[in-house]
Amino acid sequence: MNKFLHYIESNTKIWALASLSLGLAPFFPEPHIWGKLKWIAGGAVGMGSIDWFDTLMHGAPWLLLILSLILKLKNK
């Protein structure tokens, strides 16, 4: 597990790039992940399995970036 966390911590720049590109795509009219989060906050009415999977795929870079930053702060 330690190798895994070290890998996440040492690749902060990759997670940032992935978050700004894949995590926000498509960018217009609003970032896709933002629309999904609003949908979930509104009760997720009508969300199917593909929508949950899509949320996971667009949210994963953000989760990895946040985890990487937490690990960096913790290990300072």
PDB file of N, CA and C in Angstrom:
ATOM      1  N   MET A   1       0.823  -1.196   0.000  1.00  0.00           N
ATOM      2  CA  MET A   1       0.000   0.000   0.000  1.00  0.00           C
ATOM      3  C   MET A   1       0.866   1.259   0.000  1.00  0.00           C
ATOM      4  N   ASN A   2       2.010   1.181   0.662  1.00  0.00           N
ATOM      5  CA  ASN A   2       2.900   2.322   0.733  1.00  0.00           C
ATOM      6  C   ASN A   2       3.398   2.739  -0.650  1.00  0.00           C
ATOM      7  N   LYS A   3       3.696   1.775  -1.526  1.00  0.00           N
ATOM      8  CA  LYS A   3       4.130   2.083  -2.892  1.00  0.00           C
ATOM      9  C   LYS A   3       3.018   2.798  -3.659  1.00  0.00           C
ATOM     10  N   PHE A   4       1.795   2.335  -3.451  1.00  0.00           N
ATOM     11  CA  PHE A   4       0.644   2.927  -4.125  1.00  0.00           C
ATOM     12  C   PHE A   4       0.472   4.390  -3.714  1.00  0.00           C
ATOM     13  N   LEU A   5       0.526   4.666  -2.413  1.00  0.00           N
ATOM     14  CA  LEU A   5       0.379   6.039  -1.932  1.00  0.00           C
ATOM     15  C   LEU A   5       1.544   6.913  -2.389  1.00  0.00           C
ATOM     16  N   HIS A   6       2.735   6.348  -2.425  1.00  0.00           N
ATOM     17  CA  HIS A   6       3.895   7.098  -2.915  1.00  0.00           C
ATOM     18  C   HIS A   6       3.704   7.445  -4.396  1.00  0.00           C
ATOM     19  N   TYR A   7       3.180   6.518  -5.169  1.00  0.00           N
ATOM     20  CA  TYR A   7       2.910   6.762  -6.587  1.00  0.00           C
ATOM     21  C   TYR A   7       1.912   7.908  -6.748  1.00  0.00           C
ATOM     22  N   ILE A   8       0.859   7.903  -5.956  1.00  0.00           N
ATOM     23  CA  ILE A   8      -0.145   8.967  -6.037  1.00  0.00           C
ATOM     24  C   ILE A   8       0.475  10.304  -5.646  1.00  0.00           C
ATOM     25  N   GLU A   9       1.236  10.303  -4.556  1.00  0.00           N
ATOM     26  CA  GLU A   9       1.846  11.541  -4.072  1.00  0.00           C
ATOM     27  C   GLU A   9       2.866  12.106  -5.057  1.00  0.00           C
ATOM     28  N   SER A  10       3.617  11.260  -5.699  1.00  0.00           N
ATOM     29  CA  SER A  10       4.696  11.727  -6.572  1.00  0.00           C
ATOM     30  C   SER A  10       4.218  12.175  -7.954  1.00  0.00           C
ATOM     31  N   ASN A  11       2.954  12.004  -8.262  1.00  0.00           N
ATOM     32  CA  ASN A  11       2.433  12.370  -9.585  1.00  0.00           C
ATOM     33  C   ASN A  11       1.397  13.488  -9.532  1.00  0.00           C
ATOM     34  N   THR A  12       1.592  14.443  -8.644  1.00  0.00           N
ATOM     35  CA  THR A  12       0.638  15.539  -8.483  1.00  0.00           C
ATOM     36  C   THR A  12       0.432  16.310  -9.784  1.00  0.00           C
ATOM     37  N   LYS A  13       1.495  16.548 -10.525  1.00  0.00           N
ATOM     38  CA  LYS A  13       1.372  17.307 -11.777  1.00  0.00           C
ATOM     39  C   LYS A  13       0.514  16.563 -12.799  1.00  0.00           C
ATOM     40  N   ILE A  14       0.649  15.262 -12.845  1.00  0.00           N
ATOM     41  CA  ILE A  14      -0.169  14.462 -13.764  1.00  0.00           C
ATOM     42  C   ILE A  14      -1.636  14.547 -13.361  1.00  0.00           C
ATOM     43  N   TRP A  15      -1.917  14.453 -12.055  1.00  0.00           N
ATOM     44  CA  TRP A  15      -3.311  14.519 -11.589  1.00  0.00           C
ATOM     45  C   TRP A  15      -3.890  15.906 -11.861  1.00  0.00           C
ATOM     46  N   ALA A  16      -3.071  16.948 -11.711  1.00  0.00           N
ATOM     47  CA  ALA A  16      -3.547  18.302 -11.997  1.00  0.00           C
ATOM     48  C   ALA A  16      -3.880  18.453 -13.480  1.00  0.00           C
ATOM     49  N   LEU A  17      -3.006  17.962 -14.337  1.00  0.00           N
ATOM     50  CA  LEU A  17      -3.252  18.026 -15.780  1.00  0.00           C
ATOM     51  C   LEU A  17      -4.495  17.219 -16.158  1.00  0.00           C
ATOM     52  N   ALA A  18      -4.623  16.032 -15.589  1.00  0.00           N
ATOM     53  CA  ALA A  18      -5.791  15.191 -15.872  1.00  0.00           C
ATOM     54  C   ALA A  18      -7.072  15.854 -15.371  1.00  0.00           C
ATOM     55  N   SER A  19      -7.003  16.511 -14.223  1.00  0.00           N
ATOM     56  CA  SER A  19      -8.181  17.180 -13.674  1.00  0.00           C
ATOM     57  C   SER A  19      -8.623  18.331 -14.559  1.00  0.00           C
ATOM     58  N   LEU A  20      -7.655  19.094 -15.048  1.00  0.00           N
ATOM     59  CA  LEU A  20      -7.994  20.250 -15.873  1.00  0.00           C
ATOM     60  C   LEU A  20      -8.406  19.872 -17.290  1.00  0.00           C
ATOM     61  N   SER A  21      -7.994  18.713 -17.754  1.00  0.00           N
ATOM     62  CA  SER A  21      -8.380  18.300 -19.108  1.00  0.00           C
ATOM     63  C   SER A  21      -9.523  17.287 -19.053  1.00  0.00           C
ATOM     64  N   LEU A  22      -9.238  16.080 -18.651  1.00  0.00           N
ATOM     65  CA  LEU A  22     -10.263  15.030 -18.616  1.00  0.00           C
ATOM     66  C   LEU A  22     -11.344  15.303 -17.575  1.00  0.00           C
ATOM     67  N   GLY A  23     -10.946  15.864 -16.450  1.00  0.00           N
ATOM     68  CA  GLY A  23     -11.894  16.103 -15.364  1.00  0.00           C
ATOM     69  C   GLY A  23     -12.929  17.163 -15.673  1.00  0.00           C
ATOM     70  N   LEU A  24     -12.598  18.085 -16.564  1.00  0.00           N
ATOM     71  CA  LEU A  24     -13.536  19.157 -16.902  1.00  0.00           C
ATOM     72  C   LEU A  24     -14.188  18.995 -18.269  1.00  0.00           C
ATOM     73  N   ALA A  25     -13.673  18.119 -19.104  1.00  0.00           N
ATOM     74  CA  ALA A  25     -14.181  17.968 -20.473  1.00  0.00           C
ATOM     75  C   ALA A  25     -15.598  17.411 -20.473  1.00  0.00           C
ATOM     76  N   PRO A  26     -16.443  17.766 -21.405  1.00  0.00           N
ATOM     77  CA  PRO A  26     -16.349  18.916 -22.291  1.00  0.00           C
ATOM     78  C   PRO A  26     -16.534  20.219 -21.504  1.00  0.00           C
ATOM     79  N   PHE A  27     -15.915  21.283 -21.971  1.00  0.00           N
ATOM     80  CA  PHE A  27     -15.838  22.532 -21.220  1.00  0.00           C
ATOM     81  C   PHE A  27     -17.068  23.419 -21.367  1.00  0.00           C
ATOM     82  N   PHE A  28     -17.760  23.330 -22.504  1.00  0.00           N
ATOM     83  CA  PHE A  28     -18.893  24.220 -22.758  1.00  0.00           C
ATOM     84  C   PHE A  28     -20.153  23.419 -22.967  1.00  0.00           C
ATOM     85  N   PRO A  29     -21.295  23.826 -22.506  1.00  0.00           N
ATOM     86  CA  PRO A  29     -21.621  25.096 -21.854  1.00  0.00           C
ATOM     87  C   PRO A  29     -21.165  25.162 -20.390  1.00  0.00           C
ATOM     88  N   GLU A  30     -20.929  24.022 -19.768  1.00  0.00           N
ATOM     89  CA  GLU A  30     -20.351  23.992 -18.420  1.00  0.00           C
ATOM     90  C   GLU A  30     -19.537  22.707 -18.308  1.00  0.00           C
ATOM     91  N   PRO A  31     -18.561  22.688 -17.399  1.00  0.00           N
ATOM     92  CA  PRO A  31     -17.795  21.447 -17.229  1.00  0.00           C
ATOM     93  C   PRO A  31     -18.713  20.275 -16.901  1.00  0.00           C
ATOM     94  N   HIS A  32     -18.449  19.157 -17.527  1.00  0.00           N
ATOM     95  CA  HIS A  32     -19.303  17.977 -17.423  1.00  0.00           C
ATOM     96  C   HIS A  32     -19.449  17.498 -15.982  1.00  0.00           C
ATOM     97  N   ILE A  33     -18.349  17.475 -15.245  1.00  0.00           N
ATOM     98  CA  ILE A  33     -18.404  17.001 -13.861  1.00  0.00           C
ATOM     99  C   ILE A  33     -19.277  17.926 -13.018  1.00  0.00           C
ATOM    100  N   TRP A  34     -19.247  19.217 -13.314  1.00  0.00           N
ATOM    101  CA  TRP A  34     -20.075  20.165 -12.570  1.00  0.00           C
ATOM    102  C   TRP A  34     -21.562  19.878 -12.803  1.00  0.00           C
ATOM    103  N   GLY A  35     -21.928  19.592 -14.040  1.00  0.00           N
ATOM    104  CA  GLY A  35     -23.309  19.237 -14.345  1.00  0.00           C
ATOM    105  C   GLY A  35     -23.743  17.963 -13.633  1.00  0.00           C
ATOM    106  N   LYS A  36     -22.854  16.972 -13.589  1.00  0.00           N
ATOM    107  CA  LYS A  36     -23.168  15.709 -12.899  1.00  0.00           C
ATOM    108  C   LYS A  36     -23.318  15.940 -11.397  1.00  0.00           C
ATOM    109  N   LEU A  37     -22.442  16.758 -10.813  1.00  0.00           N
ATOM    110  CA  LEU A  37     -22.536  17.032  -9.375  1.00  0.00           C
ATOM    111  C   LEU A  37     -23.820  17.784  -9.036  1.00  0.00           C
ATOM    112  N   LYS A  38     -24.227  18.707  -9.909  1.00  0.00           N
ATOM    113  CA  LYS A  38     -25.496  19.411  -9.693  1.00  0.00           C
ATOM    114  C   LYS A  38     -26.662  18.434  -9.792  1.00  0.00           C
ATOM    115  N   TRP A  39     -26.580  17.496 -10.723  1.00  0.00           N
ATOM    116  CA  TRP A  39     -27.621  16.488 -10.901  1.00  0.00           C
ATOM    117  C   TRP A  39     -27.732  15.627  -9.644  1.00  0.00           C
ATOM    118  N   ILE A  40     -26.598  15.204  -9.106  1.00  0.00           N
ATOM    119  CA  ILE A  40     -26.592  14.392  -7.883  1.00  0.00           C
ATOM    120  C   ILE A  40     -27.125  15.205  -6.709  1.00  0.00           C
ATOM    121  N   ALA A  41     -26.703  16.470  -6.599  1.00  0.00           N
ATOM    122  CA  ALA A  41     -27.174  17.330  -5.512  1.00  0.00           C
ATOM    123  C   ALA A  41     -28.679  17.562  -5.599  1.00  0.00           C
ATOM    124  N   GLY A  42     -29.221  17.498  -6.808  1.00  0.00           N
ATOM    125  CA  GLY A  42     -30.652  17.673  -7.007  1.00  0.00           C
ATOM    126  C   GLY A  42     -31.454  16.402  -6.788  1.00  0.00           C
ATOM    127  N   GLY A  43     -30.815  15.357  -6.314  1.00  0.00           N
ATOM    128  CA  GLY A  43     -31.521  14.121  -6.013  1.00  0.00           C
ATOM    129  C   GLY A  43     -31.212  12.980  -6.960  1.00  0.00           C
ATOM    130  N   ALA A  44     -30.445  13.229  -7.994  1.00  0.00           N
ATOM    131  CA  ALA A  44     -30.037  12.199  -8.959  1.00  0.00           C
ATOM    132  C   ALA A  44     -31.224  11.496  -9.617  1.00  0.00           C
ATOM    133  N   VAL A  45     -32.317  12.228  -9.769  1.00  0.00           N
ATOM    134  CA  VAL A  45     -33.507  11.663 -10.398  1.00  0.00           C
ATOM    135  C   VAL A  45     -33.216  11.397 -11.871  1.00  0.00           C
ATOM    136  N   GLY A  46     -33.428  10.170 -12.286  1.00  0.00           N
ATOM    137  CA  GLY A  46     -33.231   9.787 -13.675  1.00  0.00           C
ATOM    138  C   GLY A  46     -31.817   9.380 -14.035  1.00  0.00           C
ATOM    139  N   MET A  47     -30.920   9.356 -13.067  1.00  0.00           N
ATOM    140  CA  MET A  47     -29.542   8.943 -13.365  1.00  0.00           C
ATOM    141  C   MET A  47     -29.483   7.440 -13.531  1.00  0.00           C
ATOM    142  N   GLY A  48     -28.900   7.015 -14.627  1.00  0.00           N
ATOM    143  CA  GLY A  48     -28.720   5.593 -14.874  1.00  0.00           C
ATOM    144  C   GLY A  48     -27.308   5.161 -14.532  1.00  0.00           C
ATOM    145  N   SER A  49     -27.043   3.896 -14.735  1.00  0.00           N
ATOM    146  CA  SER A  49     -25.717   3.341 -14.432  1.00  0.00           C
ATOM    147  C   SER A  49     -24.617   4.039 -15.216  1.00  0.00           C
ATOM    148  N   ILE A  50     -24.884   4.354 -16.471  1.00  0.00           N
ATOM    149  CA  ILE A  50     -23.875   5.010 -17.303  1.00  0.00           C
ATOM    150  C   ILE A  50     -23.555   6.398 -16.772  1.00  0.00           C
ATOM    151  N   ASP A  51     -24.537   7.079 -16.189  1.00  0.00           N
ATOM    152  CA  ASP A  51     -24.303   8.406 -15.621  1.00  0.00           C
ATOM    153  C   ASP A  51     -23.422   8.325 -14.379  1.00  0.00           C
ATOM    154  N   TRP A  52     -23.644   7.317 -13.545  1.00  0.00           N
ATOM    155  CA  TRP A  52     -22.803   7.125 -12.359  1.00  0.00           C
ATOM    156  C   TRP A  52     -21.378   6.775 -12.777  1.00  0.00           C
ATOM    157  N   PHE A  53     -21.236   5.927 -13.777  1.00  0.00           N
ATOM    158  CA  PHE A  53     -19.912   5.563 -14.285  1.00  0.00           C
ATOM    159  C   PHE A  53     -19.214   6.789 -14.872  1.00  0.00           C
ATOM    160  N   ASP A  54     -19.953   7.594 -15.605  1.00  0.00           N
ATOM    161  CA  ASP A  54     -19.419   8.816 -16.197  1.00  0.00           C
ATOM    162  C   ASP A  54     -18.946   9.782 -15.108  1.00  0.00           C
ATOM    163  N   THR A  55     -19.717   9.887 -14.037  1.00  0.00           N
ATOM    164  CA  THR A  55     -19.327  10.732 -12.907  1.00  0.00           C
ATOM    165  C   THR A  55     -18.033  10.226 -12.286  1.00  0.00           C
ATOM    166  N   LEU A  56     -17.916   8.929 -12.140  1.00  0.00           N
ATOM    167  CA  LEU A  56     -16.692   8.335 -11.597  1.00  0.00           C
ATOM    168  C   LEU A  56     -15.496   8.624 -12.506  1.00  0.00           C
ATOM    169  N   MET A  57     -15.681   8.493 -13.801  1.00  0.00           N
ATOM    170  CA  MET A  57     -14.577   8.702 -14.743  1.00  0.00           C
ATOM    171  C   MET A  57     -14.116  10.160 -14.769  1.00  0.00           C
ATOM    172  N   HIS A  58     -15.061  11.099 -14.714  1.00  0.00           N
ATOM    173  CA  HIS A  58     -14.692  12.514 -14.718  1.00  0.00           C
ATOM    174  C   HIS A  58     -14.234  12.981 -13.337  1.00  0.00           C
ATOM    175  N   GLY A  59     -14.653  12.277 -12.291  1.00  0.00           N
ATOM    176  CA  GLY A  59     -14.281  12.660 -10.928  1.00  0.00           C
ATOM    177  C   GLY A  59     -12.989  12.044 -10.442  1.00  0.00           C
ATOM    178  N   ALA A  60     -12.564  10.937 -11.033  1.00  0.00           N
ATOM    179  CA  ALA A  60     -11.356  10.232 -10.580  1.00  0.00           C
ATOM    180  C   ALA A  60     -10.105  11.117 -10.592  1.00  0.00           C
ATOM    181  N   PRO A  61      -9.861  11.903 -11.647  1.00  0.00           N
ATOM    182  CA  PRO A  61      -8.668  12.755 -11.603  1.00  0.00           C
ATOM    183  C   PRO A  61      -8.695  13.751 -10.444  1.00  0.00           C
ATOM    184  N   TRP A  62      -9.887  14.268 -10.150  1.00  0.00           N
ATOM    185  CA  TRP A  62     -10.011  15.213  -9.036  1.00  0.00           C
ATOM    186  C   TRP A  62      -9.742  14.528  -7.700  1.00  0.00           C
ATOM    187  N   LEU A  63     -10.266  13.329  -7.530  1.00  0.00           N
ATOM    188  CA  LEU A  63     -10.026  12.589  -6.287  1.00  0.00           C
ATOM    189  C   LEU A  63      -8.544  12.275  -6.112  1.00  0.00           C
ATOM    190  N   LEU A  64      -7.883  11.878  -7.193  1.00  0.00           N
ATOM    191  CA  LEU A  64      -6.450  11.585  -7.125  1.00  0.00           C
ATOM    192  C   LEU A  64      -5.640  12.845  -6.832  1.00  0.00           C
ATOM    193  N   LEU A  65      -6.033  13.973  -7.410  1.00  0.00           N
ATOM    194  CA  LEU A  65      -5.340  15.233  -7.141  1.00  0.00           C
ATOM    195  C   LEU A  65      -5.496  15.636  -5.679  1.00  0.00           C
ATOM    196  N   ILE A  66      -6.701  15.548  -5.161  1.00  0.00           N
ATOM    197  CA  ILE A  66      -6.944  15.897  -3.755  1.00  0.00           C
ATOM    198  C   ILE A  66      -6.158  14.979  -2.831  1.00  0.00           C
ATOM    199  N   LEU A  67      -6.185  13.683  -3.104  1.00  0.00           N
ATOM    200  CA  LEU A  67      -5.434  12.729  -2.284  1.00  0.00           C
ATOM    201  C   LEU A  67      -3.936  13.019  -2.351  1.00  0.00           C
ATOM    202  N   SER A  68      -3.437  13.328  -3.528  1.00  0.00           N
ATOM    203  CA  SER A  68      -2.021  13.639  -3.696  1.00  0.00           C
ATOM    204  C   SER A  68      -1.626  14.868  -2.881  1.00  0.00           C
ATOM    205  N   LEU A  69      -2.458  15.901  -2.919  1.00  0.00           N
ATOM    206  CA  LEU A  69      -2.163  17.115  -2.157  1.00  0.00           C
ATOM    207  C   LEU A  69      -2.225  16.865  -0.654  1.00  0.00           C
ATOM    208  N   ILE A  70      -3.180  16.065  -0.218  1.00  0.00           N
ATOM    209  CA  ILE A  70      -3.271  15.714   1.206  1.00  0.00           C
ATOM    210  C   ILE A  70      -2.022  14.961   1.642  1.00  0.00           C
ATOM    211  N   LEU A  71      -1.585  14.003   0.841  1.00  0.00           N
ATOM    212  CA  LEU A  71      -0.380  13.238   1.175  1.00  0.00           C
ATOM    213  C   LEU A  71       0.853  14.134   1.216  1.00  0.00           C
ATOM    214  N   LYS A  72       0.945  15.093   0.286  1.00  0.00           N
ATOM    215  CA  LYS A  72       2.085  16.011   0.285  1.00  0.00           C
ATOM    216  C   LYS A  72       2.094  16.864   1.552  1.00  0.00           C
ATOM    217  N   LEU A  73       0.934  17.367   1.944  1.00  0.00           N
ATOM    218  CA  LEU A  73       0.854  18.188   3.153  1.00  0.00           C
ATOM    219  C   LEU A  73       1.156  17.369   4.401  1.00  0.00           C
ATOM    220  N   LYS A  74       0.675  16.155   4.426  1.00  0.00           N
ATOM    221  CA  LYS A  74       0.882  15.275   5.579  1.00  0.00           C
ATOM    222  C   LYS A  74       2.352  14.907   5.748  1.00  0.00           C
ATOM    223  N   ASN A  75       3.056  14.715   4.640  1.00  0.00           N
ATOM    224  CA  ASN A  75       4.444  14.257   4.686  1.00  0.00           C
ATOM    225  C   ASN A  75       5.467  15.388   4.717  1.00  0.00           C
ATOM    226  N   LYS A  76       5.012  16.620   4.846  1.00  0.00           N
ATOM    227  CA  LYS A  76       5.955  17.748   4.912  1.00  0.00           C
ATOM    228  C   LYS A  76       6.720  17.739   6.199  1.00  0.00           C
TER     229      LYS A  76
END
